[in-house]
PDB file of C-alpha atoms in Angstrom:
ATOM      1  CA  ASP D   1      -7.553  -1.363  18.218  1.00 66.00           C
ATOM      2  CA  ALA D   2      -4.943  -3.711  16.886  1.00 83.00           C
ATOM      3  CA  GLY D   3      -4.054  -3.145  13.282  1.00 94.00           C
ATOM      4  CA  VAL D   4      -2.960  -5.757  10.789  1.00 97.00           C
ATOM      5  CA  ILE D   5      -0.387  -8.029  12.400  1.00 97.00           C
ATOM      6  CA  GLN D   6       2.373  -9.713  10.423  1.00 98.00           C
ATOM      7  CA  SER D   7       5.042 -12.162  11.465  1.00 97.00           C
ATOM      8  CA  PRO D   8       7.920 -12.489  11.341  1.00 97.00           C
ATOM      9  CA  ARG D   9       9.079  -8.904  10.817  1.00 97.00           C
ATOM     10  CA  HIS D  10      12.364 -10.074   9.366  1.00 97.00           C
ATOM     11  CA  GLU D  11      13.291 -13.373   7.760  1.00 97.00           C
ATOM     12  CA  VAL D  12      16.668 -14.416   6.446  1.00 98.00           C
ATOM     13  CA  THR D  13      16.869 -17.761   4.720  1.00 97.00           C
ATOM     14  CA  GLU D  14      19.000 -19.656   2.271  1.00 97.00           C
ATOM     15  CA  MET D  15      18.031 -20.332  -1.300  1.00 97.00           C
ATOM     16  CA  GLY D  16      15.928 -23.453  -1.611  1.00 97.00           C
ATOM     17  CA  GLN D  17      14.377 -23.224   1.826  1.00 97.00           C
ATOM     18  CA  GLU D  18      10.666 -22.904   2.497  1.00 97.00           C
ATOM     19  CA  VAL D  19       9.452 -19.584   3.861  1.00 98.00           C
ATOM     20  CA  THR D  20       6.075 -18.935   5.486  1.00 98.00           C
ATOM     21  CA  LEU D  21       4.792 -15.451   6.154  1.00 98.00           C
ATOM     22  CA  ARG D  22       1.807 -14.898   8.418  1.00 98.00           C
ATOM     23  CA  CYS D  23      -0.920 -12.282   8.650  1.00 98.00           C
ATOM     24  CA  LYS D  24      -3.757 -11.503  11.018  1.00 98.00           C
ATOM     25  CA  PRO D  25      -6.191  -8.986   9.494  1.00 97.00           C
ATOM     26  CA  ILE D  26      -8.184  -6.397  11.397  1.00 95.00           C
ATOM     27  CA  SER D  27     -11.101  -8.014  13.175  1.00 95.00           C
ATOM     28  CA  GLY D  28     -14.311  -7.655  11.157  1.00 92.00           C
ATOM     29  CA  HIS D  29     -12.581  -7.061   7.841  1.00 93.00           C
ATOM     30  CA  ASN D  30     -13.597  -9.449   5.076  1.00 92.00           C
ATOM     31  CA  SER D  31     -10.965  -8.728   2.432  1.00 94.00           C
ATOM     32  CA  LEU D  32      -7.272  -9.514   2.612  1.00 96.00           C
ATOM     33  CA  PHE D  33      -4.430  -8.633   0.275  1.00 97.00           C
ATOM     34  CA  TRP D  34      -0.814  -9.732  -0.032  1.00 98.00           C
ATOM     35  CA  TYR D  35       1.620  -7.297  -1.666  1.00 98.00           C
ATOM     36  CA  ARG D  36       5.301  -7.339  -2.476  1.00 97.00           C
ATOM     37  CA  GLN D  37       7.414  -4.175  -2.475  1.00 96.00           C
ATOM     38  CA  THR D  38      10.774  -3.842  -4.218  1.00 95.00           C
ATOM     39  CA  MET D  39      12.766  -0.856  -5.365  1.00 91.00           C
ATOM     40  CA  MET D  40      12.588  -1.969  -8.976  1.00 92.00           C
ATOM     41  CA  ARG D  41       8.895  -2.824  -9.244  1.00 92.00           C
ATOM     42  CA  GLY D  42       7.279  -0.840  -6.433  1.00 92.00           C
ATOM     43  CA  LEU D  43       4.165  -2.347  -4.846  1.00 95.00           C
ATOM     44  CA  GLU D  44       2.661  -5.381  -6.566  1.00 95.00           C
ATOM     45  CA  LEU D  45      -0.578  -7.115  -5.619  1.00 96.00           C
ATOM     46  CA  LEU D  46       0.071 -10.834  -5.268  1.00 97.00           C
ATOM     47  CA  ILE D  47      -3.331 -12.164  -4.217  1.00 97.00           C
ATOM     48  CA  TYR D  48      -6.704 -10.942  -2.989  1.00 95.00           C
ATOM     49  CA  PHE D  49      -9.098 -12.881  -0.734  1.00 96.00           C
ATOM     50  CA  ASN D  50     -12.717 -12.025  -0.044  1.00 93.00           C
ATOM     51  CA  ASN D  51     -14.513 -13.906   2.720  1.00 93.00           C
ATOM     52  CA  ASN D  52     -11.539 -16.302   2.886  1.00 95.00           C
ATOM     53  CA  VAL D  53     -11.852 -17.216  -0.808  1.00 96.00           C
ATOM     54  CA  PRO D  54      -9.074 -16.329  -3.274  1.00 96.00           C
ATOM     55  CA  ILE D  55     -10.613 -13.995  -5.848  1.00 94.00           C
ATOM     56  CA  ASP D  56      -7.584 -12.796  -7.791  1.00 94.00           C
ATOM     57  CA  ASP D  57      -4.230 -14.572  -7.732  1.00 95.00           C
ATOM     58  CA  SER D  58      -3.021 -13.255 -11.071  1.00 94.00           C
ATOM     59  CA  GLY D  59      -0.143 -11.481  -9.356  1.00 94.00           C
ATOM     60  CA  MET D  60       1.370 -14.594  -7.822  1.00 95.00           C
ATOM     61  CA  PRO D  61       4.725 -14.854  -9.585  1.00 88.00           C
ATOM     62  CA  GLU D  62       4.862 -18.590 -10.137  1.00 84.00           C
ATOM     63  CA  ASP D  63       4.028 -21.952  -8.661  1.00 90.00           C
ATOM     64  CA  ARG D  64       6.612 -21.514  -5.949  1.00 96.00           C
ATOM     65  CA  PHE D  65       4.233 -19.052  -4.298  1.00 97.00           C
ATOM     66  CA  SER D  66       1.047 -20.139  -2.553  1.00 97.00           C
ATOM     67  CA  ALA D  67      -1.361 -18.415  -0.187  1.00 98.00           C
ATOM     68  CA  LYS D  68      -4.084 -19.682   2.092  1.00 97.00           C
ATOM     69  CA  MET D  69      -6.731 -18.169   4.282  1.00 97.00           C
ATOM     70  CA  PRO D  70      -8.183 -20.954   6.439  1.00 96.00           C
ATOM     71  CA  ASN D  71     -10.355 -18.567   8.459  1.00 95.00           C
ATOM     72  CA  ALA D  72     -11.254 -14.907   8.741  1.00 95.00           C
ATOM     73  CA  SER D  73      -8.443 -14.117  11.151  1.00 96.00           C
ATOM     74  CA  PHE D  74      -5.413 -15.747   9.574  1.00 96.00           C
ATOM     75  CA  SER D  75      -3.592 -15.995   6.270  1.00 98.00           C
ATOM     76  CA  THR D  76      -0.257 -17.371   5.130  1.00 98.00           C
ATOM     77  CA  LEU D  77       1.968 -16.751   2.145  1.00 98.00           C
ATOM     78  CA  LYS D  78       4.399 -19.549   1.423  1.00 98.00           C
ATOM     79  CA  ILE D  79       7.390 -19.618  -0.880  1.00 97.00           C
ATOM     80  CA  GLN D  80       8.847 -23.017  -1.665  1.00 97.00           C
ATOM     81  CA  PRO D  81      11.615 -23.178  -2.729  1.00 96.00           C
ATOM     82  CA  SER D  82      12.804 -19.635  -2.107  1.00 97.00           C
ATOM     83  CA  GLU D  83      15.194 -17.843  -4.475  1.00 96.00           C
ATOM     84  CA  PRO D  84      17.337 -14.715  -4.054  1.00 97.00           C
ATOM     85  CA  ARG D  85      15.027 -12.758  -6.393  1.00 96.00           C
ATOM     86  CA  ASP D  86      12.218 -13.256  -3.866  1.00 97.00           C
ATOM     87  CA  SER D  87      14.005 -10.859  -1.503  1.00 97.00           C
ATOM     88  CA  ALA D  88      11.544  -8.025  -0.848  1.00 97.00           C
ATOM     89  CA  VAL D  89       9.204  -6.599   1.749  1.00 97.00           C
ATOM     90  CA  TYR D  90       5.892  -8.437   1.846  1.00 98.00           C
ATOM     91  CA  PHE D  91       2.849  -6.586   3.111  1.00 98.00           C
ATOM     92  CA  CYS D  92      -0.529  -7.846   4.150  1.00 98.00           C
ATOM     93  CA  ALA D  93      -3.499  -5.476   4.069  1.00 97.00           C
ATOM     94  CA  SER D  94      -7.156  -5.825   4.982  1.00 96.00           C
ATOM     95  CA  SER D  95     -10.339  -3.933   4.252  1.00 93.00           C
ATOM     96  CA  LEU D  96     -14.083  -4.102   4.701  1.00 88.00           C
ATOM     97  CA  LYS D  97     -15.661  -4.805   1.336  1.00 77.00           C
ATOM     98  CA  GLY D  98     -18.975  -3.109   0.979  1.00 71.00           C
ATOM     99  CA  GLU D  99     -17.655   0.297   1.960  1.00 59.00           C
ATOM    100  CA  LYS D 100     -17.514   2.459  -1.121  1.00 62.00           C
ATOM    101  CA  THR D 101     -13.988   3.597  -0.551  1.00 61.00           C
ATOM    102  CA  TYR D 102     -12.466   0.110  -0.258  1.00 76.00           C
ATOM    103  CA  GLU D 103      -9.747   1.598   1.879  1.00 89.00           C
ATOM    104  CA  GLN D 104      -7.053  -0.828   2.825  1.00 94.00           C
ATOM    105  CA  TYR D 105      -5.078  -0.987   6.054  1.00 95.00           C
ATOM    106  CA  PHE D 106      -1.536  -2.284   5.826  1.00 97.00           C
ATOM    107  CA  GLY D 107       0.526  -4.301   8.237  1.00 97.00           C
ATOM    108  CA  PRO D 108       4.137  -3.428   9.105  1.00 96.00           C
ATOM    109  CA  GLY D 109       5.507  -5.888   6.569  1.00 97.00           C
ATOM    110  CA  THR D 110       7.941  -8.801   6.572  1.00 98.00           C
ATOM    111  CA  ARG D 111      11.385  -8.080   5.161  1.00 97.00           C
ATOM    112  CA  LEU D 112      12.561 -11.272   3.446  1.00 98.00           C
ATOM    113  CA  THR D 113      16.171 -11.818   2.510  1.00 98.00           C
ATOM    114  CA  VAL D 114      17.079 -14.950   0.563  1.00 98.00           C
ATOM    115  CA  THR D 115      20.813 -15.611   0.323  1.00 97.00           C
TER     116      THR D 115
ATOM    117  CA  GLY I   1      -6.434   1.827 -18.494  1.00 75.00           C
ATOM    118  CA  ASN I   2      -6.445   3.399 -15.065  1.00 84.00           C
ATOM    119  CA  SER I   3      -3.249   5.058 -13.902  1.00 89.00           C
ATOM    120  CA  VAL I   4      -1.892   7.359 -11.228  1.00 93.00           C
ATOM    121  CA  THR I   5       1.019   9.687 -11.865  1.00 94.00           C
ATOM    122  CA  GLN I   6       2.800  11.521  -9.097  1.00 94.00           C
ATOM    123  CA  MET I   7       5.770  13.800  -9.091  1.00 89.00           C
ATOM    124  CA  GLU I   8       9.193  12.289  -8.886  1.00 87.00           C
ATOM    125  CA  GLY I   9      11.242  12.782  -5.805  1.00 86.00           C
ATOM    126  CA  PRO I  10      13.124  13.240  -3.763  1.00 95.00           C
ATOM    127  CA  VAL I  11      11.704  16.469  -2.441  1.00 96.00           C
ATOM    128  CA  THR I  12      13.896  18.255   0.073  1.00 97.00           C
ATOM    129  CA  LEU I  13      12.460  21.099   2.151  1.00 97.00           C
ATOM    130  CA  SER I  14      13.422  23.109   5.176  1.00 97.00           C
ATOM    131  CA  GLU I  15      11.297  22.834   8.294  1.00 97.00           C
ATOM    132  CA  GLU I  16       8.160  25.043   8.158  1.00 97.00           C
ATOM    133  CA  ALA I  17       8.235  25.202   4.345  1.00 97.00           C
ATOM    134  CA  PHE I  18       5.100  24.670   2.238  1.00 98.00           C
ATOM    135  CA  LEU I  19       4.697  21.250   0.676  1.00 97.00           C
ATOM    136  CA  THR I  20       2.989  20.256  -2.549  1.00 97.00           C
ATOM    137  CA  ILE I  21       3.206  16.790  -4.060  1.00 97.00           C
ATOM    138  CA  ASN I  22       1.394  16.567  -7.373  1.00 97.00           C
ATOM    139  CA  CYS I  23      -0.797  13.628  -8.310  1.00 96.00           C
ATOM    140  CA  THR I  24      -2.961  13.135 -11.386  1.00 95.00           C
ATOM    141  CA  TYR I  25      -5.056  10.179 -12.359  1.00 92.00           C
ATOM    142  CA  THR I  26      -6.730   8.694 -15.379  1.00 89.00           C
ATOM    143  CA  ALA I  27      -9.644   6.385 -14.797  1.00 80.00           C
ATOM    144  CA  THR I  28     -12.892   5.174 -16.189  1.00 77.00           C
ATOM    145  CA  GLY I  29     -15.716   6.003 -13.882  1.00 74.00           C
ATOM    146  CA  TYR I  30     -15.220   7.915 -10.655  1.00 74.00           C
ATOM    147  CA  PRO I  31     -12.305   6.713  -8.609  1.00 84.00           C
ATOM    148  CA  SER I  32     -11.798   7.038  -4.903  1.00 89.00           C
ATOM    149  CA  LEU I  33      -8.430   8.613  -4.168  1.00 92.00           C
ATOM    150  CA  PHE I  34      -6.074   8.225  -1.252  1.00 95.00           C
ATOM    151  CA  TRP I  35      -2.758   9.443   0.057  1.00 97.00           C
ATOM    152  CA  TYR I  36      -0.711   6.974   2.052  1.00 98.00           C
ATOM    153  CA  VAL I  37       2.504   7.654   3.962  1.00 98.00           C
ATOM    154  CA  GLN I  38       5.289   5.145   4.547  1.00 97.00           C
ATOM    155  CA  TYR I  39       7.861   5.869   7.256  1.00 96.00           C
ATOM    156  CA  PRO I  40      11.184   4.003   7.137  1.00 91.00           C
ATOM    157  CA  GLY I  41      10.786   0.340   8.004  1.00 90.00           C
ATOM    158  CA  GLU I  42       7.002   0.548   8.300  1.00 93.00           C
ATOM    159  CA  GLY I  43       3.906  -0.261   6.298  1.00 94.00           C
ATOM    160  CA  LEU I  44       1.736   2.183   4.419  1.00 96.00           C
ATOM    161  CA  GLN I  45      -0.540   4.288   6.595  1.00 96.00           C
ATOM    162  CA  LEU I  46      -3.685   5.897   5.258  1.00 96.00           C
ATOM    163  CA  LEU I  47      -3.198   9.643   5.479  1.00 97.00           C
ATOM    164  CA  LEU I  48      -6.371  10.958   3.858  1.00 97.00           C
ATOM    165  CA  LYS I  49      -9.013  10.074   1.307  1.00 94.00           C
ATOM    166  CA  ALA I  50     -11.658  11.514  -1.024  1.00 93.00           C
ATOM    167  CA  THR I  51     -14.470   9.596  -2.660  1.00 87.00           C
ATOM    168  CA  LYS I  52     -16.061  12.083  -5.053  1.00 87.00           C
ATOM    169  CA  ALA I  53     -15.376  15.270  -6.955  1.00 88.00           C
ATOM    170  CA  ASP I  54     -14.694  18.359  -4.816  1.00 91.00           C
ATOM    171  CA  ASP I  55     -14.187  16.255  -1.692  1.00 93.00           C
ATOM    172  CA  LYS I  56     -11.354  17.518   0.466  1.00 95.00           C
ATOM    173  CA  GLY I  57      -9.496  15.003   2.567  1.00 95.00           C
ATOM    174  CA  SER I  58      -7.480  16.273   5.525  1.00 97.00           C
ATOM    175  CA  ASN I  59      -5.450  14.824   8.365  1.00 97.00           C
ATOM    176  CA  LYS I  60      -2.506  15.948  10.525  1.00 95.00           C
ATOM    177  CA  GLY I  61      -2.254  19.255   8.654  1.00 97.00           C
ATOM    178  CA  PHE I  62      -2.196  17.592   5.229  1.00 98.00           C
ATOM    179  CA  GLU I  63      -4.923  18.321   2.687  1.00 98.00           C
ATOM    180  CA  ALA I  64      -5.864  17.167  -0.797  1.00 97.00           C
ATOM    181  CA  THR I  65      -8.864  18.094  -2.960  1.00 96.00           C
ATOM    182  CA  TYR I  66     -10.330  15.751  -5.550  1.00 93.00           C
ATOM    183  CA  ARG I  67     -10.564  17.939  -8.671  1.00 92.00           C
ATOM    184  CA  LYS I  68     -12.435  16.249 -11.479  1.00 86.00           C
ATOM    185  CA  GLU I  69     -11.822  19.016 -14.007  1.00 86.00           C
ATOM    186  CA  THR I  70      -8.052  18.631 -13.739  1.00 87.00           C
ATOM    187  CA  THR I  71      -8.106  14.950 -12.672  1.00 89.00           C
ATOM    188  CA  SER I  72      -5.800  15.879  -9.803  1.00 93.00           C
ATOM    189  CA  PHE I  73      -5.401  15.111  -6.115  1.00 96.00           C
ATOM    190  CA  HIS I  74      -2.386  17.142  -5.020  1.00 97.00           C
ATOM    191  CA  LEU I  75      -1.143  16.767  -1.453  1.00 98.00           C
ATOM    192  CA  GLU I  76      -0.391  19.962   0.480  1.00 98.00           C
ATOM    193  CA  LYS I  77       0.806  20.968   3.906  1.00 98.00           C
ATOM    194  CA  GLY I  78       1.359  24.501   5.042  1.00 96.00           C
ATOM    195  CA  SER I  79       4.316  23.912   7.347  1.00 96.00           C
ATOM    196  CA  VAL I  80       6.280  20.679   7.248  1.00 97.00           C
ATOM    197  CA  GLN I  81       8.201  19.202  10.160  1.00 97.00           C
ATOM    198  CA  VAL I  82      11.224  16.920  10.279  1.00 97.00           C
ATOM    199  CA  SER I  83       8.876  14.145  11.407  1.00 96.00           C
ATOM    200  CA  ASP I  84       7.033  14.365   8.064  1.00 97.00           C
ATOM    201  CA  SER I  85      10.051  12.864   6.299  1.00 97.00           C
ATOM    202  CA  ALA I  86       8.710   9.746   4.594  1.00 97.00           C
ATOM    203  CA  VAL I  87       7.554   8.364   1.257  1.00 97.00           C
ATOM    204  CA  TYR I  88       4.110   9.484   0.113  1.00 98.00           C
ATOM    205  CA  PHE I  89       1.967   7.393  -2.241  1.00 97.00           C
ATOM    206  CA  CYS I  90      -0.997   8.618  -4.247  1.00 96.00           C
ATOM    207  CA  VAL I  91      -3.445   5.762  -4.796  1.00 95.00           C
ATOM    208  CA  GLY I  92      -6.626   5.391  -6.826  1.00 92.00           C
ATOM    209  CA  THR I  93      -9.350   2.804  -7.160  1.00 87.00           C
ATOM    210  CA  SER I  94     -12.353   2.734  -9.453  1.00 72.00           C
ATOM    211  CA  GLY I  95     -14.798   1.111  -7.111  1.00 68.00           C
ATOM    212  CA  THR I  96     -13.051  -2.233  -7.190  1.00 78.00           C
ATOM    213  CA  TYR I  97     -10.621  -3.875  -4.826  1.00 85.00           C
ATOM    214  CA  LYS I  98      -7.593  -3.068  -6.977  1.00 87.00           C
ATOM    215  CA  TYR I  99      -5.373  -0.249  -5.854  1.00 92.00           C
ATOM    216  CA  ILE I 100      -3.492   1.711  -8.494  1.00 92.00           C
ATOM    217  CA  PHE I 101      -0.351   3.042  -6.873  1.00 94.00           C
ATOM    218  CA  GLY I 102       1.704   6.036  -7.849  1.00 94.00           C
ATOM    219  CA  THR I 103       5.443   5.498  -7.776  1.00 94.00           C
ATOM    220  CA  GLY I 104       5.848   7.251  -4.440  1.00 95.00           C
ATOM    221  CA  THR I 105       7.542  10.549  -3.611  1.00 97.00           C
ATOM    222  CA  ARG I 106      10.261  10.671  -0.993  1.00 97.00           C
ATOM    223  CA  LEU I 107      10.145  13.775   1.203  1.00 97.00           C
ATOM    224  CA  LYS I 108      13.081  14.854   3.306  1.00 97.00           C
ATOM    225  CA  VAL I 109      12.635  17.736   5.721  1.00 97.00           C
ATOM    226  CA  LEU I 110      15.745  19.400   7.102  1.00 97.00           C
ATOM    227  CA  ALA I 111      15.865  21.062  10.520  1.00 95.00           C
TER     228      ALA I 111
END
């Protein structure tokens, strides 16, 4: 079975440019998470969707960040305009809500570098 | 609040050595507990899990037992291999969607 798919795997962009990260969750999963990983702050939850609806976006750093989930098989995380401090690895994860364990399955990540 | 504390790394071992990575948690209610492994350049992979007290999770020679009396979920492996070199995360959740991550422990296994 295909796991969580993320694209691109690597993104290098200049400050001020728009960046769009993409995620395809595991088929049948109804919850989707976007995380950011940095050396300084570890793993941070940015936003959580359930059944395509944003439930918790308290981790989104500021208005420059936005996320959408137009259907059950696709989500995007957009940064506009990007800044050097946004450089990090961004992970998407999905799970099946309703299972007691709420275990999440992570994608391979997108390494973003903003120069 | 809920928290997960795991031992600081890095941990360096010789091949075939015994591994223990300590993890303790504080939580209201009864959390589910997980160990994830992250290999260089990859995402987190679920290694094992336990959902209630005295549960033992196991996978690929790794084991961890959910001990309510000591609020611990230590990861163990009897004989590590070079291929086990990675970062290991202890994670808890109290029946909600939010994961509480430990800081991660880097393991390096020398041939």
